[in-house]
Amino acid sequence: MSRCLAAGSRVRLASGEVPIETITNTASIISIRDGVEVVEAIKWIGQRHIDLSRHARPEDAAPIVIRADAIANGRPARDLLISPEHAVFIDGVLVQARALINGGSIAQDRGAQQVTYYHIELDQHGVFYANGLEVESYLDNGDR
């Protein structure tokens, strides 16, 4: 399962914060490189719809819900749904969402029947903002 953000996630672009499903590969995104915010081009945007009711292992694909303020005040600014393998950037380290599950402010949505995930690839694997939380970019491991 690839790492990705669910539809409705709001991504911080140079032009402002927008829903991920409205972004094109001509947009410029705000990323974090060596602790500094920079503007860079988006290399590729992908999308994958998953019918979890028919998935052989829905726990591998059902979104992890990171509630508003679960990591810190304003991080994320609003609930964020991401795939279990997707990593968030916490204290200088990428941590997979499934490792953050605490049964309260971070939990898997086992009741989800369907999910559409979006991927944002940069020229180099990096970190950008989704719902105010630092998350990793797509890393092409041949699973497009």
XYZ file of N, CA and C in Angstrom:
432
model
N 0.847 -1.181 0.000
C 0.000 0.000 0.000
C 0.883 1.230 0.000
N 0.622 2.116 -0.896
C 1.439 3.324 -0.974
C 1.034 4.328 0.098
N 1.902 5.273 0.306
C 1.690 6.307 1.327
C 0.969 7.489 0.702
N -0.101 7.926 1.356
C -0.890 8.983 0.740
C -1.838 9.671 1.715
N -2.451 10.751 1.206
C -3.384 11.586 1.966
C -4.791 11.419 1.403
N -5.780 11.370 2.277
C -7.163 11.202 1.833
C -7.712 12.490 1.228
N -8.683 12.315 0.342
C -9.399 13.461 -0.230
C -9.888 14.340 0.911
N -9.865 15.639 0.686
C -10.275 16.586 1.708
C -9.114 17.172 2.483
N -7.948 16.523 2.406
C -6.754 17.081 3.060
C -6.432 18.413 2.408
N -6.050 19.388 3.208
C -5.721 20.720 2.686
C -4.211 20.888 2.713
N -3.662 21.164 1.540
C -2.215 21.254 1.353
C -1.806 22.708 1.187
N -0.698 23.058 1.799
C -0.208 24.441 1.731
C 0.631 24.652 0.479
N 0.100 25.444 -0.430
C 0.799 25.823 -1.655
C 1.329 27.242 -1.503
N 2.121 27.680 -2.459
C 2.609 29.060 -2.461
C 1.437 30.035 -2.551
N 0.344 29.595 -3.187
C -0.840 30.445 -3.369
C -1.841 30.341 -2.221
N -1.567 29.485 -1.237
C -2.466 29.305 -0.102
C -2.815 27.844 0.112
N -3.661 27.590 1.090
C -4.049 26.227 1.436
C -5.260 25.799 0.607
N -5.163 24.627 -0.048
C -6.236 24.156 -0.926
C -6.473 22.658 -0.728
N -7.679 22.172 -1.066
C -7.936 20.734 -1.003
C -7.008 19.983 -1.964
N -6.477 18.876 -1.506
C -5.508 18.121 -2.299
C -6.077 17.709 -3.653
N -7.376 17.427 -3.712
C -7.962 16.956 -4.968
C -8.047 18.038 -6.034
N -7.775 19.293 -5.682
C -7.821 20.390 -6.662
C -6.436 20.771 -7.182
N -5.399 20.145 -6.665
C -4.027 20.518 -7.028
C -3.635 19.892 -8.363
N -2.939 20.673 -9.180
C -2.378 20.161 -10.434
C -0.859 20.169 -10.318
N -0.210 19.471 -11.238
C 1.254 19.409 -11.168
C 1.929 20.698 -11.625
N 1.157 21.726 -11.913
C 1.745 23.032 -12.231
C 1.829 23.915 -10.985
N 1.289 23.432 -9.877
C 1.283 24.213 -8.633
C 2.660 24.200 -7.974
N 2.898 25.208 -7.154
C 4.117 25.280 -6.341
C 3.721 25.046 -4.890
N 4.411 24.135 -4.241
C 4.087 23.722 -2.882
C 5.101 24.304 -1.901
N 4.667 24.513 -0.666
C 5.581 24.912 0.401
C 6.100 23.620 1.027
N 7.398 23.399 0.956
C 8.000 22.220 1.572
C 9.007 22.674 2.621
N 9.534 21.723 3.339
C 10.526 22.014 4.374
C 11.807 21.278 4.007
N 12.864 22.029 3.828
C 14.181 21.470 3.501
C 15.178 21.978 4.534
N 15.790 21.067 5.261
C 16.775 21.435 6.288
C 16.209 22.453 7.268
N 14.953 22.269 7.642
C 14.323 23.130 8.627
C 13.835 24.469 8.117
N 13.935 24.684 6.799
C 13.548 25.956 6.198
C 12.408 25.727 5.209
N 11.397 26.584 5.257
C 10.314 26.497 4.278
C 10.791 27.030 2.937
N 10.538 26.253 1.886
C 10.902 26.657 0.528
C 9.720 26.397 -0.396
N 9.718 27.073 -1.521
C 8.703 26.854 -2.551
C 9.326 25.965 -3.612
N 8.631 24.896 -3.980
C 9.149 24.026 -5.033
C 8.022 23.474 -5.893
N 8.412 23.021 -7.057
C 7.448 22.472 -8.012
C 7.003 21.079 -7.582
N 5.794 20.739 -7.957
C 5.288 19.388 -7.756
C 5.677 18.575 -8.981
N 6.280 17.427 -8.756
C 6.734 16.571 -9.857
C 5.587 15.720 -10.417
N 4.773 15.168 -9.522
C 3.717 14.252 -9.949
C 2.628 14.219 -8.885
N 1.390 14.093 -9.337
C 0.255 13.897 -8.438
C -0.485 12.653 -8.898
N -0.732 11.766 -7.974
C -1.460 10.547 -8.292
C -2.688 10.414 -7.416
N -3.545 9.493 -7.799
C -4.789 9.265 -7.071
C -5.106 7.779 -7.114
N -5.658 7.274 -6.025
C -6.060 5.871 -5.969
C -7.321 5.760 -5.124
N -8.359 5.157 -5.707
C -9.602 4.928 -4.969
C -9.604 3.475 -4.499
N -9.969 3.263 -3.242
C -9.975 1.917 -2.674
C -11.355 1.618 -2.099
N -11.921 0.497 -2.517
C -13.168 0.001 -1.945
C -12.775 -0.901 -0.777
N -12.816 -0.358 0.419
C -12.370 -1.094 1.602
C -13.274 -2.277 1.917
N -14.536 -2.215 1.497
C -15.460 -3.322 1.763
C -15.085 -4.570 0.970
N -14.277 -4.401 -0.075
C -13.847 -5.537 -0.899
C -12.353 -5.831 -0.745
N -11.680 -5.040 0.051
C -10.231 -5.174 0.226
C -9.926 -6.409 1.076
N -8.926 -7.203 0.662
C -8.562 -8.417 1.389
C -8.077 -8.115 2.808
N -7.399 -6.987 2.978
C -6.876 -6.595 4.293
C -7.179 -5.111 4.524
N -8.430 -4.783 4.850
C -8.799 -3.372 4.990
C -7.976 -2.626 6.035
N -7.467 -3.326 7.036
C -6.639 -2.663 8.050
C -5.333 -2.120 7.465
N -4.939 -2.629 6.305
C -3.734 -2.124 5.641
C -4.010 -0.865 4.827
N -5.284 -0.558 4.614
C -5.628 0.572 3.749
C -6.573 1.589 4.379
N -7.321 1.191 5.398
C -8.268 2.124 6.025
C -7.512 3.310 6.610
N -8.060 4.509 6.456
C -7.328 5.698 6.890
C -7.123 5.786 8.400
N -6.003 6.383 8.743
C -5.715 6.760 10.122
C -6.212 8.193 10.278
N -6.998 8.445 11.309
C -7.511 9.784 11.585
C -6.640 10.402 12.677
N -5.976 11.492 12.323
C -5.208 12.256 13.306
C -6.062 13.478 13.626
N -6.634 13.486 14.802
C -7.552 14.554 15.197
C -6.824 15.894 15.334
N -7.576 16.963 15.156
C -7.024 18.311 15.319
C -6.320 18.409 16.670
N -5.137 18.997 16.670
C -4.318 19.226 17.868
C -3.755 17.947 18.493
N -3.839 16.803 17.824
C -3.358 15.544 18.403
C -1.845 15.541 18.624
N -1.099 16.181 17.756
C 0.364 16.194 17.870
C 0.811 17.366 18.741
N 0.229 18.514 18.511
C 0.508 19.740 19.276
C -0.588 20.740 18.926
N -0.615 21.850 19.587
C -1.612 22.876 19.303
C -1.521 23.295 17.831
N -2.613 23.094 17.090
C -2.635 23.439 15.669
C -1.984 22.417 14.756
N -1.568 21.297 15.288
C -0.905 20.255 14.489
C -1.619 18.928 14.702
N -2.472 18.527 13.808
C -2.958 19.304 12.677
C -4.000 20.346 13.103
N -4.257 21.259 12.206
C -5.225 22.327 12.472
C -6.656 21.798 12.424
N -6.869 20.750 11.637
C -8.165 20.072 11.546
C -7.868 18.592 11.347
N -8.857 17.743 11.553
C -8.638 16.301 11.417
C -7.985 15.986 10.074
N -7.033 15.063 10.100
C -6.306 14.654 8.901
C -6.449 13.149 8.740
N -6.828 12.711 7.540
C -6.935 11.286 7.235
C -5.813 10.907 6.285
N -5.008 9.941 6.712
C -3.877 9.498 5.895
C -3.795 7.974 5.917
N -3.095 7.427 4.937
C -2.949 5.979 4.873
C -2.060 5.503 6.026
N -2.220 4.247 6.446
C -1.463 3.739 7.592
C 0.056 3.836 7.444
N 0.558 3.711 6.225
C 2.002 3.748 5.993
C 2.551 5.157 5.838
N 1.669 6.134 5.684
C 2.132 7.504 5.469
C 2.789 8.024 6.740
N 3.870 8.758 6.575
C 4.602 9.265 7.734
C 4.352 10.748 7.955
N 4.348 11.112 9.228
C 4.306 12.514 9.626
C 5.667 12.855 10.224
N 6.007 14.119 10.155
C 7.319 14.598 10.597
C 7.168 15.166 12.006
N 7.703 14.436 12.982
C 7.588 14.836 14.383
C 8.980 14.893 15.002
N 9.335 16.040 15.542
C 10.631 16.213 16.206
C 11.795 15.756 15.331
N 11.721 16.089 14.042
C 12.811 15.787 13.123
C 12.857 14.368 12.605
N 11.806 13.580 12.873
C 11.786 12.173 12.472
C 10.479 11.872 11.741
N 10.550 11.055 10.679
C 9.347 10.580 9.994
C 8.808 9.360 10.737
N 7.539 9.425 11.140
C 6.902 8.351 11.895
C 5.640 7.926 11.154
N 5.519 6.623 10.870
C 4.329 6.133 10.179
C 3.084 6.342 11.039
N 1.997 6.695 10.376
C 0.745 6.990 11.075
C 0.291 5.826 11.944
N 0.430 4.602 11.458
C -0.037 3.450 12.237
C 0.704 3.322 13.569
N 1.935 3.830 13.632
C 2.714 3.773 14.876
C 2.244 4.807 15.896
N 1.435 5.757 15.462
C 0.955 6.819 16.344
C -0.406 6.520 16.971
N -1.046 5.442 16.536
C -2.390 5.126 17.025
C -2.381 5.019 18.547
N -3.296 5.781 19.162
C -3.400 5.756 20.622
C -4.823 5.439 21.088
N -5.705 5.160 20.135
C -7.078 4.814 20.473
C -7.963 5.995 20.818
N -7.390 7.182 20.830
C -8.165 8.378 21.147
C -8.018 9.424 20.070
N -7.013 10.272 20.211
C -6.827 11.375 19.262
C -6.234 10.914 17.935
N -5.717 9.689 17.900
C -5.211 9.095 16.653
C -5.722 7.660 16.592
N -6.553 7.377 15.588
C -7.185 6.061 15.496
C -7.430 5.698 14.039
N -7.574 4.407 13.786
C -7.900 3.963 12.434
C -9.412 3.963 12.259
N -9.867 4.429 11.103
C -11.294 4.454 10.785
C -11.682 3.099 10.203
N -11.971 2.143 11.076
C -12.320 0.787 10.645
C -13.703 0.720 10.017
N -14.503 1.768 10.168
C -15.838 1.792 9.585
C -15.886 2.346 8.173
N -14.766 2.873 7.700
C -14.735 3.441 6.347
C -14.997 2.346 5.318
N -15.848 2.633 4.352
C -16.160 1.679 3.286
C -15.350 1.941 2.025
N -14.981 3.208 1.823
C -14.216 3.609 0.642
C -13.301 4.761 1.035
N -12.233 4.911 0.293
C -11.338 6.050 0.508
C -10.643 6.368 -0.809
N -10.451 7.638 -1.061
C -9.653 8.070 -2.205
C -8.416 8.748 -1.650
N -7.270 8.214 -2.031
C -5.991 8.750 -1.582
C -5.314 9.500 -2.721
N -4.579 10.539 -2.354
C -3.808 11.339 -3.308
C -2.348 11.326 -2.894
N -1.485 11.350 -3.898
C -0.040 11.327 -3.685
C 0.563 12.593 -4.284
N 1.511 13.203 -3.594
C 2.250 14.346 -4.134
C 3.726 13.994 -4.100
N 4.321 13.942 -5.289
C 5.755 13.652 -5.397
C 6.511 14.942 -5.705
N 7.618 15.121 -5.022
C 8.512 16.254 -5.258
C 9.760 15.734 -5.958
N 10.626 16.628 -6.431
C 11.856 16.176 -7.087
C 12.693 15.303 -6.165
N 12.697 15.638 -4.887
C 13.369 14.824 -3.875
C 12.366 14.542 -2.773
N 12.447 13.338 -2.201
C 11.557 13.004 -1.086
C 11.696 14.086 -0.022
N 10.573 14.546 0.503
C 10.635 15.633 1.467
C 9.395 15.715 2.323
N 9.198 16.890 2.888
C 8.116 17.132 3.832
C 7.348 18.374 3.396
N 6.022 18.310 3.497
C 5.173 19.468 3.214
C 4.030 19.485 4.230
N 3.166 20.487 4.144
C 2.081 20.653 5.114
C 0.742 20.149 4.578
N 0.063 19.348 5.394
C -1.315 18.929 5.123
C -2.116 19.193 6.392
N -3.138 20.012 6.289
C -3.944 20.416 7.449
C -3.069 20.989 8.565
N -1.972 21.625 8.183
C -1.085 22.253 9.153
C -0.084 21.324 9.801
N -0.080 20.053 9.399
C 0.855 19.072 9.948
C 1.890 18.715 8.889
N 3.131 18.572 9.310
C 4.199 18.205 8.392
C 4.089 16.719 8.051
N 3.987 16.416 6.756
C 3.853 15.037 6.282
C 4.859 14.787 5.163
N 5.142 13.514 4.926
C 6.111 13.189 3.881
C 5.489 13.266 2.494
N 6.341 13.502 1.509
C 5.910 13.457 0.112
C 5.928 12.006 -0.360
N 5.338 11.777 -1.514
C 5.321 10.444 -2.116
C 6.739 10.037 -2.490
N 7.070 8.800 -2.212
C 8.363 8.235 -2.584
C 8.096 7.109 -3.567
N 8.574 7.258 -4.800
C 8.306 6.271 -5.845
C 9.142 5.021 -5.626
N 8.464 3.976 -5.171
C 9.100 2.669 -4.982
C 8.586 1.669 -6.010
N 8.119 2.197 -7.143
C 7.599 1.335 -8.186
C 6.171 0.882 -7.948
N 5.439 1.575 -7.064
C 4.071 1.149 -6.753
C 3.012 2.096 -7.305
N 3.373 2.821 -8.350
C 2.383 3.721 -8.960
C 1.317 2.884 -9.580
